[in-house]
Amino acid sequence: ALAEFDGHAVAADQSLLDAYIRDGRPVLVRDLATALRWPACVSWASAGAFVDAHGAVPFKLTDLRMPAGMGKQRPRPLRLPLGVYARYVDATEADFPWYCFGDDFLDERVAFLADYTVPPAWSDDLYELGAELRSAFPAYRFMVIGGARTGSNLHVDPDFTAAWNALLAGTKRWALFPPFSATPDPAGQSEESYRLKIGVGSSRDPPLQWWL
C-alpha cells in the first residue's frame, strides 16, 4: 500500500520522509498544509471561499495556437477570471470539461504565492543553485483548478521532475504505476487493481519514471 504519514508529524520531523525522497518513491502526507498553517487552507478551502478571495483574477484555461500557415508565433494564453470559470464548472455537462492549469504567477496572480510555503522536506531545488540553471527551467510552479470529470491522461512528467502536489479542496483520484517496459493500460484495470498498483515499487526503480 502507499505509505502514509500525518502532516503534523512530518512538519515536526521532516526526516520521516528521507528514505522515500532518496529512493524516489511516492508517499502520501495528510494535513500537511494545515500543519504548516497555509493561508490557502482558508481562502482555497471551498469554491465559494476561493471565488470570494480570487474571483477577479484572470487565470489560464488553455493556449491558443495560430492556424497553420499564419507564421510561427508563440501560443497565446487564454485567461478567464476565476469567478467566470467557477460559473462554467457549475453549468457544464461535458464529459471532459476544461480545467485551469497555470504556471504564470505574474501581475494579479502573484498573490497566490503568498498563500502557501514550500514544505521543508521538498525545499531543495537543483535549479535554484544559480540564475543560469533557473533560466533553464523557469516554469516550475503549477496551479490546477477543475471541477467534476476533469483530469489528465496517463503520463510521465514531461520534464522528469521530482514533484510534490497539495490538494486543498475537493477530491482527486490518483493512479500511480511504477516503471514499466511498456505503457500501462488503465482501461484494462479494475478499481481494485488501481488501489493495488498504488505505491508498488522498490528503491531500485528509476525515481523519475513513475506513470501518473
Short mmCIF file of C-alpha atoms in Angstrom, two decimals:
data_model
loop_
_atom_site.label_atom_id
_atom_site.label_comp_id
_atom_site.label_asym_id
_atom_site.label_seq_id
_atom_site.Cartn_x
_atom_site.Cartn_y
_atom_site.Cartn_z
CA ALA A 1 0.00 0.00 0.00
CA LEU A 2 1.03 3.62 -0.47
CA ALA A 3 2.91 4.84 2.60
CA GLU A 4 1.02 7.50 4.59
CA PHE A 5 2.19 9.99 7.20
CA ASP A 6 0.47 12.55 9.39
CA GLY A 7 1.29 16.08 8.32
CA HIS A 8 1.80 17.36 11.85
CA ALA A 9 4.40 14.64 12.47
CA VAL A 10 6.19 15.47 9.22
CA ALA A 11 6.13 19.19 9.99
CA ALA A 12 7.86 18.42 13.29
CA ASP A 13 10.36 15.93 11.81
CA GLN A 14 10.86 16.05 8.05
CA SER A 15 13.44 13.23 8.26
CA LEU A 16 10.46 10.83 8.35
CA LEU A 17 10.35 11.19 4.56
CA ASP A 18 14.09 11.00 3.84
CA ALA A 19 14.08 7.39 2.63
CA TYR A 20 11.13 7.96 0.28
CA ILE A 21 12.61 11.12 -1.22
CA ARG A 22 16.02 9.49 -1.61
CA ASP A 23 14.58 6.43 -3.38
CA GLY A 24 12.04 8.33 -5.48
CA ARG A 25 9.03 6.52 -4.01
CA PRO A 26 5.58 8.14 -3.80
CA VAL A 27 4.29 8.96 -0.33
CA LEU A 28 1.05 10.50 0.97
CA VAL A 29 1.20 13.12 3.74
CA ARG A 30 -2.19 14.08 5.16
CA ASP A 31 -2.98 17.53 6.56
CA LEU A 32 0.50 18.94 5.95
CA ALA A 33 -0.90 22.25 4.66
CA THR A 34 -2.88 22.60 7.89
CA ALA A 35 0.18 21.79 9.97
CA LEU A 36 2.18 24.43 8.10
CA ARG A 37 -0.69 26.95 8.55
CA TRP A 38 -1.03 27.86 4.91
CA PRO A 39 -3.39 30.80 4.32
CA ALA A 40 -4.72 28.72 1.41
CA CYS A 41 -6.33 26.36 3.92
CA VAL A 42 -8.88 29.14 4.46
CA SER A 43 -9.04 31.05 1.17
CA TRP A 44 -8.90 27.93 -1.05
CA ALA A 45 -10.95 25.63 1.18
CA SER A 46 -14.08 25.72 -0.99
CA ALA A 47 -15.18 27.07 -4.35
CA GLY A 48 -17.09 29.87 -2.63
CA ALA A 49 -14.16 30.92 -0.45
CA PHE A 50 -11.81 30.79 -3.41
CA VAL A 51 -14.04 32.93 -5.62
CA ASP A 52 -14.54 35.42 -2.79
CA ALA A 53 -10.77 35.80 -2.47
CA HIS A 54 -9.64 35.47 -6.09
CA GLY A 55 -12.69 35.57 -8.36
CA ALA A 56 -11.48 38.58 -10.35
CA VAL A 57 -8.02 37.11 -11.05
CA PRO A 58 -7.55 36.03 -14.70
CA PHE A 59 -6.11 32.51 -14.93
CA LYS A 60 -5.01 30.42 -17.90
CA LEU A 61 -7.52 27.98 -19.31
CA THR A 62 -5.53 26.94 -22.39
CA ASP A 63 -3.07 28.18 -25.01
CA LEU A 64 -4.31 29.49 -28.34
CA ARG A 65 -2.14 28.40 -31.25
CA MET A 66 -2.05 30.11 -34.61
CA PRO A 67 -3.56 28.19 -37.55
CA ALA A 68 -1.12 26.53 -39.93
CA GLY A 69 0.30 28.95 -42.47
CA MET A 70 -0.02 32.03 -40.26
CA GLY A 71 3.56 32.15 -39.06
CA LYS A 72 5.46 30.77 -36.09
CA GLN A 73 4.06 32.99 -33.39
CA ARG A 74 4.20 31.66 -29.85
CA PRO A 75 0.95 30.29 -28.38
CA ARG A 76 -1.04 32.95 -26.55
CA PRO A 77 -2.66 32.10 -23.20
CA LEU A 78 -6.45 32.28 -22.97
CA ARG A 79 -7.32 33.52 -19.50
CA LEU A 80 -10.66 33.74 -17.72
CA PRO A 81 -11.47 35.44 -14.42
CA LEU A 82 -11.69 32.61 -11.90
CA GLY A 83 -15.22 33.64 -10.94
CA VAL A 84 -16.29 33.12 -14.57
CA TYR A 85 -14.58 29.73 -14.63
CA ALA A 86 -16.42 28.74 -11.42
CA ARG A 87 -19.75 29.50 -13.10
CA TYR A 88 -18.69 27.38 -16.09
CA VAL A 89 -17.89 24.46 -13.76
CA ASP A 90 -21.33 24.70 -12.15
CA ALA A 91 -23.13 24.78 -15.51
CA THR A 92 -21.19 22.39 -17.75
CA GLU A 93 -22.42 18.88 -18.50
CA ALA A 94 -19.42 18.00 -20.69
CA ASP A 95 -17.86 14.58 -20.26
CA PHE A 96 -14.36 16.07 -20.13
CA PRO A 97 -14.65 19.76 -19.15
CA TRP A 98 -11.94 22.39 -19.36
CA TYR A 99 -9.73 22.83 -16.36
CA CYS A 100 -7.26 25.56 -15.44
CA PHE A 101 -3.55 24.72 -15.49
CA GLY A 102 -1.40 27.76 -14.87
CA ASP A 103 2.32 28.39 -14.48
CA ASP A 104 2.31 32.22 -14.73
CA PHE A 105 2.34 33.91 -11.34
CA LEU A 106 2.83 37.49 -12.51
CA ASP A 107 0.56 40.50 -12.12
CA GLU A 108 -2.58 39.67 -10.10
CA ARG A 109 -1.56 36.01 -9.88
CA VAL A 110 1.45 36.79 -7.69
CA ALA A 111 -0.98 36.84 -4.74
CA PHE A 112 -1.24 33.04 -4.92
CA LEU A 113 2.43 32.71 -3.94
CA ALA A 114 1.67 34.23 -0.53
CA ASP A 115 -0.93 31.54 0.19
CA TYR A 116 1.50 28.68 0.71
CA THR A 117 5.08 27.81 1.60
CA VAL A 118 7.20 25.01 0.20
CA PRO A 119 7.24 22.14 2.72
CA PRO A 120 10.74 21.86 4.21
CA ALA A 121 11.08 18.23 3.13
CA TRP A 122 10.93 19.39 -0.51
CA SER A 123 12.78 22.69 -0.22
CA ASP A 124 15.92 21.55 -2.06
CA ASP A 125 15.80 22.62 -5.70
CA LEU A 126 18.75 21.98 -8.00
CA TYR A 127 17.61 24.78 -10.30
CA GLU A 128 17.95 27.35 -7.53
CA LEU A 129 21.74 26.90 -7.39
CA GLY A 130 22.24 29.66 -9.96
CA ALA A 131 20.47 32.07 -12.28
CA GLU A 132 21.56 30.14 -15.38
CA LEU A 133 20.10 26.89 -14.06
CA ARG A 134 16.86 28.64 -13.05
CA SER A 135 16.51 30.16 -16.52
CA ALA A 136 16.74 26.65 -18.00
CA PHE A 137 13.58 25.63 -16.14
CA PRO A 138 11.65 28.83 -15.40
CA ALA A 139 8.17 27.26 -15.16
CA TYR A 140 8.38 25.13 -12.04
CA ARG A 141 5.23 26.05 -10.09
CA PHE A 142 1.81 24.96 -11.30
CA MET A 143 -1.70 25.53 -10.06
CA VAL A 144 -4.53 23.29 -11.21
CA ILE A 145 -8.24 24.06 -10.75
CA GLY A 146 -11.02 21.81 -12.01
CA GLY A 147 -14.50 20.55 -11.38
CA ALA A 148 -16.08 17.12 -11.68
CA ARG A 149 -14.79 14.91 -14.53
CA THR A 150 -11.68 16.99 -15.19
CA GLY A 151 -8.23 15.44 -15.21
CA SER A 152 -5.24 14.44 -17.28
CA ASN A 153 -4.36 11.46 -19.43
CA LEU A 154 -1.89 8.82 -18.27
CA HIS A 155 1.58 10.35 -18.47
CA VAL A 156 5.11 10.57 -17.17
CA ASP A 157 6.13 14.07 -16.07
CA PRO A 158 7.42 15.55 -19.37
CA ASP A 159 10.13 17.47 -17.52
CA PHE A 160 11.19 14.43 -15.42
CA THR A 161 10.92 16.41 -12.20
CA ALA A 162 10.51 15.06 -8.69
CA ALA A 163 7.43 16.98 -7.61
CA TRP A 164 5.16 17.46 -4.63
CA ASN A 165 1.44 18.12 -5.00
CA ALA A 166 -1.03 19.56 -2.49
CA LEU A 167 -4.79 19.05 -2.66
CA LEU A 168 -6.62 21.87 -0.89
CA ALA A 169 -10.28 21.29 -1.76
CA GLY A 170 -12.40 18.59 -3.34
CA THR A 171 -11.31 15.10 -4.33
CA LYS A 172 -8.64 13.95 -6.78
CA ARG A 173 -8.09 10.35 -7.80
CA TRP A 174 -4.51 9.34 -8.42
CA ALA A 175 -3.37 6.14 -10.14
CA LEU A 176 0.37 5.56 -9.75
CA PHE A 177 2.17 2.91 -11.76
CA PRO A 178 5.84 2.03 -11.20
CA PRO A 179 8.15 1.99 -14.24
CA PHE A 180 7.16 -0.50 -16.93
CA SER A 181 8.84 -1.59 -20.14
CA ALA A 182 5.61 -0.65 -21.90
CA THR A 183 2.91 1.92 -21.21
CA PRO A 184 0.40 0.54 -18.68
CA ASP A 185 -3.18 0.16 -19.88
CA PRO A 186 -5.53 1.68 -17.28
CA ALA A 187 -8.55 0.73 -19.41
CA GLY A 188 -7.89 -2.88 -18.51
CA GLN A 189 -7.56 -2.25 -14.78
CA SER A 190 -10.36 -2.61 -12.27
CA GLU A 191 -10.71 -0.07 -9.47
CA GLU A 192 -9.31 -2.67 -7.09
CA SER A 193 -6.29 -3.07 -9.36
CA TYR A 194 -5.69 0.66 -9.23
CA ARG A 195 -5.54 0.53 -5.47
CA LEU A 196 -3.20 -2.42 -5.57
CA LYS A 197 -0.94 -0.65 -8.03
CA ILE A 198 -0.54 2.45 -5.87
CA GLY A 199 2.85 2.58 -4.22
CA VAL A 200 4.19 -0.62 -5.83
CA GLY A 201 7.93 -0.45 -6.41
CA SER A 202 11.29 -0.60 -4.72
CA SER A 203 14.34 1.56 -4.24
CA ARG A 204 15.76 0.03 -7.44
CA ASP A 205 13.06 1.67 -9.58
CA PRO A 206 14.29 4.69 -11.58
CA PRO A 207 12.90 7.51 -9.41
CA LEU A 208 11.70 9.86 -12.18
CA GLN A 209 9.79 7.43 -14.38
CA TRP A 210 6.58 6.75 -12.50
CA TRP A 211 3.39 6.84 -14.56
CA LEU A 212 0.62 9.10 -13.23
#
